[in-house]
Amino acid sequence: MDLSALEGLERESVLQVLQRDKVLRSLEEERIRRMRSDLQEIRRKGAKSFARQYSERTCARCQRPLGRLWDSGATCRGCSHRICSKCRITSSAHGWECTVCHAYRDLKIKSGEWFLEERAKKFPGGLDRHDTTGEKILKSYQNFSHIAIVPPTPPPFATVPSFNRSGGLQTSKPFTKSMENLFVSLTSHIKKISKSHNDVTADPALLTADSCSVYRKERRSQSDTAINWPFEVCTVECRRPSLSELLRQDRAEEGAESSPAYTDDDTSPGAELPLDKRGSVGSISVGDLGLLDPNVCRTGEIELGLGYSLGTSRLEVSVRACRNLPFGDPKRKKCHPCVKLHLLPDGSKLKTAVKRNTTDPVFNETLEFSMERPLLAGRTLQASVWHSGTLKRRVFLGEALLPLDGWNFEENLTQSARWHQLCPRTKTADIAVEQQNRGLLVRVRFSSSSSSPRQERRPADRPGGGTVLGQLTIQVTGTRNMVENLTKSPGCVNVSVRGLLSLPGGPRQSQEALLQEQGSGSLWSGRLEFSAVPAPGLQGASLELSLWDPAPQGPRPRLLGTARLEEASSWQRVQQTPARGMTLACPSRPAKPEGNIVQTRVTDSRAAGVPQHA
Amino acid sequence: MASATDARYGQKESSDQNFDYMFKILIIGNSSVGKTSFLFRYADDSFTPAFVSTVGIDFKVKTIYRNDKRIKLQIWDTAGQERYRTITTAYYRGAMGFILMYDITNEESFNAVQDWSTQIKTYSWDNAQVLLVGNKCDMEDERVVAGERGRQLSEHLGFEYFEASAKDNINVKQTFERLVDIICEKMSESLDAADPAVTGAKQGPQLTEQPAAPHQDCAC
């Protein structure tokens, strides 16, 4: 059907009606969704629970023990469970049903699902509730319409969760039982996961597989002092398979390609589980694992490729695909993912298209940030995955953070593509603050020979006669988030600071000093002096300060972190206040696990100079 | 006849979430038999003698209280004109019940009932509930279709039959309420049949013997 035969005004009129219908349908959708979650609640409360030793002699709904002679229970026609007399609801037509079967029947009525099932008998095309003509017309005419009837909301897709449809149409067994079986099979997986927790946390190889993510987690752990080992927590969360993944595994194990895991096979996986197994996983409940809570379980991976095009001065990010995403709408088992890219802390945002109904979307989009290469230093690429729900509601699915400092950009985007684990949200603000907070506090003083009477004039070093030489004094007054967590006992501080001053066209000077703790906390002192620094060259200078843990047991010292000072304006201010000097915060860069100073020349635009009185 | 005021009214009604279930009803019949007037009388209790042809399709929402249940009705009003046929038939599939209307003062509209009925059979589900309504029964002077003929045809087609008048508000409410009732009956039947413990029958999509009806990609 199309509206091409209609005149413009007629078409607008029809489209308006369809738009109204759409609003109505999304409201209905929402109502049904709520009813479903209510039903879920009832089912979860009772149900033959895997969390408990299940006995024939208890009511499957309220778990009350049943008597042998008196109140011995009876089998529900709907779910075939043994039900006590209190959990029955009598319906006039045919005896009674248990509370869950009754609620399910009620839902079928209220959601209009009975009609969809009936209709499917005549039109077995497997039509979704909202795969409607109106929807199609609206979509196809969005671009042509003169008036603004373009829907403000993403079109609501099929409400009917697949398990319901399949439960209703394709299987003979009642829905409730299949759900319970699903949960039982889930627990066996959960048990596997819980076992593997130790492996994951114990094996450092797994953690260091991706140095970037390690760095990120490290930062998290430093920022979050409330939790002792967020490192571990984070890792475990990332490793937790999503519900979809479990279902997929289930499916694969059962070898049933055609039928999803939650449609009934003749032998239910739950029935095969011995009782003691059920008992052994007793401490884990579904709620604990947050399977029903979209805010807890975040898993999945994203494949990203990063490249930098020097010709166009663009950072190119190839968003290739995601896999094993959690459902953005777990109740309806829906996921319409899209990826947002953000150059933290203040860069622009880019977004991919929304892929519909998939937890393994393939985007293959290349997004470009126009930014000079040096400005990328200190920034973090945040790739967040969102579910685009109805009524513009977006659900956060997970994110990957890639610090761009010292990133080795490759020419070929596709070659550089790598999978990154998606992690729960890190507050964007935290990152920015963290990044700014992490670093060294240094007092920089530059005393040129003209302003310092003690400084000797050395005419030999003044070719051309005009160059003023001076002494650059760097005093490390404190560290922020660099040393505290790495040196365990405060009494035995053994950290040295190494400074490398590079002047444009001039020789490099290297100085090293031992940091000494002053009092408690993060107050330190260490002094580096660079002499014979030509004043005009200072504005192009680059000072790299690195912190080292001499680590006597290791073959070579361990790099804890480096900080850089090389912004021209900072140097300018240093020169303007020769006597007092000024305190600067040098933002730090991540410590590389291999312990090498990275020699790439990067400028940090965010090195904020805070003039203070000495 | 989708005017702005109607839309506003519909929105107020449609945003009301206080109901138990929602039925979709379609009104069909020849042009100018009074479908839109019938709907306006029922939904807004208004009547205007002026004839404005419906463009394509329109709907109204009304919530009623019936059998201890609040039932929200989305009533689709279709254009009777042939040129809109592709649009209107696309909406047959989403409707649980139909009001097939003819004009008692218009022989042609009565003769077309058989065709409309065939359309329903083709495009709608098997248990589609249909009420045959002879409208404009206030115009007794101009009647050309005797009530008896209407009753006989409805028996032949297996529909229930009402004579009604949107203008004088005769049998309008009764028509809709009766239709709601028979849809409810069908619903119970459907649910009981779907209960495998009761019937013992294997439930599932039955492979249709006949090839699927045309317009399979359309639904509402």
Coordinates of C-alpha atoms in Angstrom, one line a residue, chain A residues 1-3 5-7 9-11 13-14 16-18 20-25 27-28 30-31 34-35 76-78 93-94 97 105-106 108-112 114-115 117-125 127-137 167-174, chain B residues 2 6-7 10-11 14-15 17 19-24 55-61 69 72 74 76 83-84 86-87 90-91 93-96 120-127 183 186-188 190-192 194-198 202-206 208 210 212-213 216-220:
Chain A
M1 CA 0.0 0.0 0.0
D2 CA 1.2 3.5 -0.7
L3 CA -0.2 6.9 -0.7
A5 CA -2.4 8.0 -5.5
L6 CA -3.4 10.7 -3.0
E7 CA -3.0 14.4 -3.4
L9 CA -3.3 17.5 1.3
E10 CA -4.9 14.1 1.5
R11 CA -1.6 12.5 2.2
S13 CA -4.2 14.3 6.5
V14 CA -3.7 10.5 6.5
Q16 CA -1.5 12.9 10.7
V17 CA -3.9 10.2 11.6
L18 CA -1.2 7.6 11.4
R20 CA -1.8 9.9 16.3
D21 CA -2.1 6.2 16.0
K22 CA 1.6 5.9 16.6
V23 CA 1.4 7.9 19.8
L24 CA -1.5 5.7 21.0
R25 CA 0.5 2.6 20.2
L27 CA 1.4 4.4 25.1
E28 CA -0.1 0.9 24.8
E30 CA 4.4 1.1 27.6
R31 CA 1.4 -0.2 29.4
R34 CA 4.7 -2.5 32.7
M35 CA 2.2 -5.4 33.0
C76 CA -2.1 -26.9 38.2
R77 CA -3.4 -27.5 34.7
G78 CA -1.4 -24.7 33.4
A93 CA -14.9 -22.1 33.2
H94 CA -12.5 -24.8 34.2
E97 CA -5.2 -22.2 38.0
R105 CA -3.8 -15.6 31.2
D106 CA -4.7 -12.1 32.4
K108 CA -2.7 -12.4 27.5
I109 CA -6.1 -10.7 27.7
K110 CA -5.0 -7.3 28.6
S111 CA -2.2 -7.1 26.2
G112 CA -4.3 -8.3 23.3
W114 CA -4.8 -13.5 22.4
F115 CA -5.8 -11.7 19.2
E117 CA -2.2 -15.5 18.4
E118 CA -5.5 -16.0 16.7
R119 CA -4.5 -13.8 13.8
A120 CA -1.3 -15.7 13.4
K121 CA -3.4 -18.8 12.7
K122 CA -4.5 -17.1 9.5
F123 CA -1.5 -15.1 8.7
P124 CA 1.4 -17.2 10.0
G125 CA 3.9 -14.6 8.8
L127 CA 3.9 -10.4 12.3
D128 CA 5.0 -8.2 15.0
R129 CA 2.5 -6.2 16.8
H130 CA 3.9 -3.0 15.5
D131 CA 5.1 -4.1 12.1
T132 CA 2.1 -2.3 10.8
T133 CA 1.1 -0.6 7.7
G134 CA 0.9 2.7 9.4
E135 CA 4.4 2.4 10.7
K136 CA 5.7 1.6 7.2
I137 CA 3.9 4.4 5.6
G167 CA 5.7 -19.8 24.0
G168 CA 2.3 -18.9 22.7
L169 CA 2.5 -20.0 19.2
Q170 CA 5.0 -22.7 18.7
T171 CA 5.1 -24.7 21.8
S172 CA 2.7 -26.8 23.6
K173 CA 4.0 -26.3 27.1
P174 CA 3.0 -23.4 29.2
Chain B
A2 CA -9.6 14.5 10.8
D6 CA -10.9 15.9 17.0
A7 CA -7.2 15.1 17.3
G10 CA -8.5 11.9 20.8
Q11 CA -5.3 12.6 22.5
S14 CA -5.8 8.1 24.2
S15 CA -3.3 9.1 26.9
Q17 CA -4.0 4.6 30.7
F19 CA -8.2 0.6 31.3
D20 CA -8.0 -3.2 31.3
Y21 CA -7.8 -3.8 27.6
M22 CA -8.0 -2.3 24.2
F23 CA -10.1 -3.4 21.3
K24 CA -9.7 -2.2 17.8
V55 CA -9.9 11.1 3.7
G56 CA -8.5 7.7 3.8
I57 CA -8.8 6.7 7.4
D58 CA -9.3 8.2 10.8
F59 CA -9.9 7.0 14.3
K60 CA -11.3 7.9 17.6
V61 CA -10.7 6.5 21.1
K69 CA -13.8 -4.1 32.8
K72 CA -10.5 1.2 25.6
Q74 CA -9.9 2.5 19.1
W76 CA -11.2 3.3 13.0
R83 CA -10.1 5.3 -4.4
Y84 CA -9.0 4.9 -0.8
T86 CA -5.9 0.2 -0.6
I87 CA -5.4 2.2 2.5
A90 CA -4.6 -2.5 5.1
Y91 CA -6.3 -1.8 8.4
R93 CA -6.0 -7.1 9.8
G94 CA -5.5 -5.2 13.0
A95 CA -9.2 -5.0 13.8
M96 CA -10.9 -7.4 16.2
I120 CA -13.5 -8.9 5.7
K121 CA -13.1 -12.6 5.1
T122 CA -10.1 -11.9 2.9
Y123 CA -8.2 -9.4 4.9
S124 CA -9.1 -10.1 8.5
W125 CA -8.6 -12.9 10.9
D126 CA -10.9 -15.9 11.0
N127 CA -12.8 -15.0 14.0
I183 CA -15.4 -9.8 21.0
K186 CA -14.4 -14.7 21.3
M187 CA -11.5 -13.8 23.5
S188 CA -12.6 -16.2 26.2
S190 CA -9.7 -18.3 22.2
L191 CA -8.0 -18.4 25.6
D192 CA -9.8 -21.6 26.6
A194 CA -5.4 -22.1 23.9
D195 CA -5.2 -23.8 27.2
P196 CA -3.5 -27.1 26.4
A197 CA -4.4 -28.7 29.7
V198 CA -8.1 -28.2 28.8
K202 CA -1.2 -29.3 20.4
Q203 CA -1.2 -25.6 20.0
G204 CA 0.8 -23.9 17.4
P205 CA 0.6 -22.1 14.1
Q206 CA -1.5 -24.3 11.9
T208 CA -2.7 -23.0 6.3
Q210 CA -4.7 -22.3 1.3
A212 CA -1.6 -17.0 2.4
A213 CA -4.0 -14.2 1.5
Q216 CA 0.4 -10.3 3.6
D217 CA 2.9 -7.6 4.3
C218 CA 0.2 -5.3 5.6
A219 CA -1.1 -5.4 9.1
C220 CA -2.3 -3.0 11.7

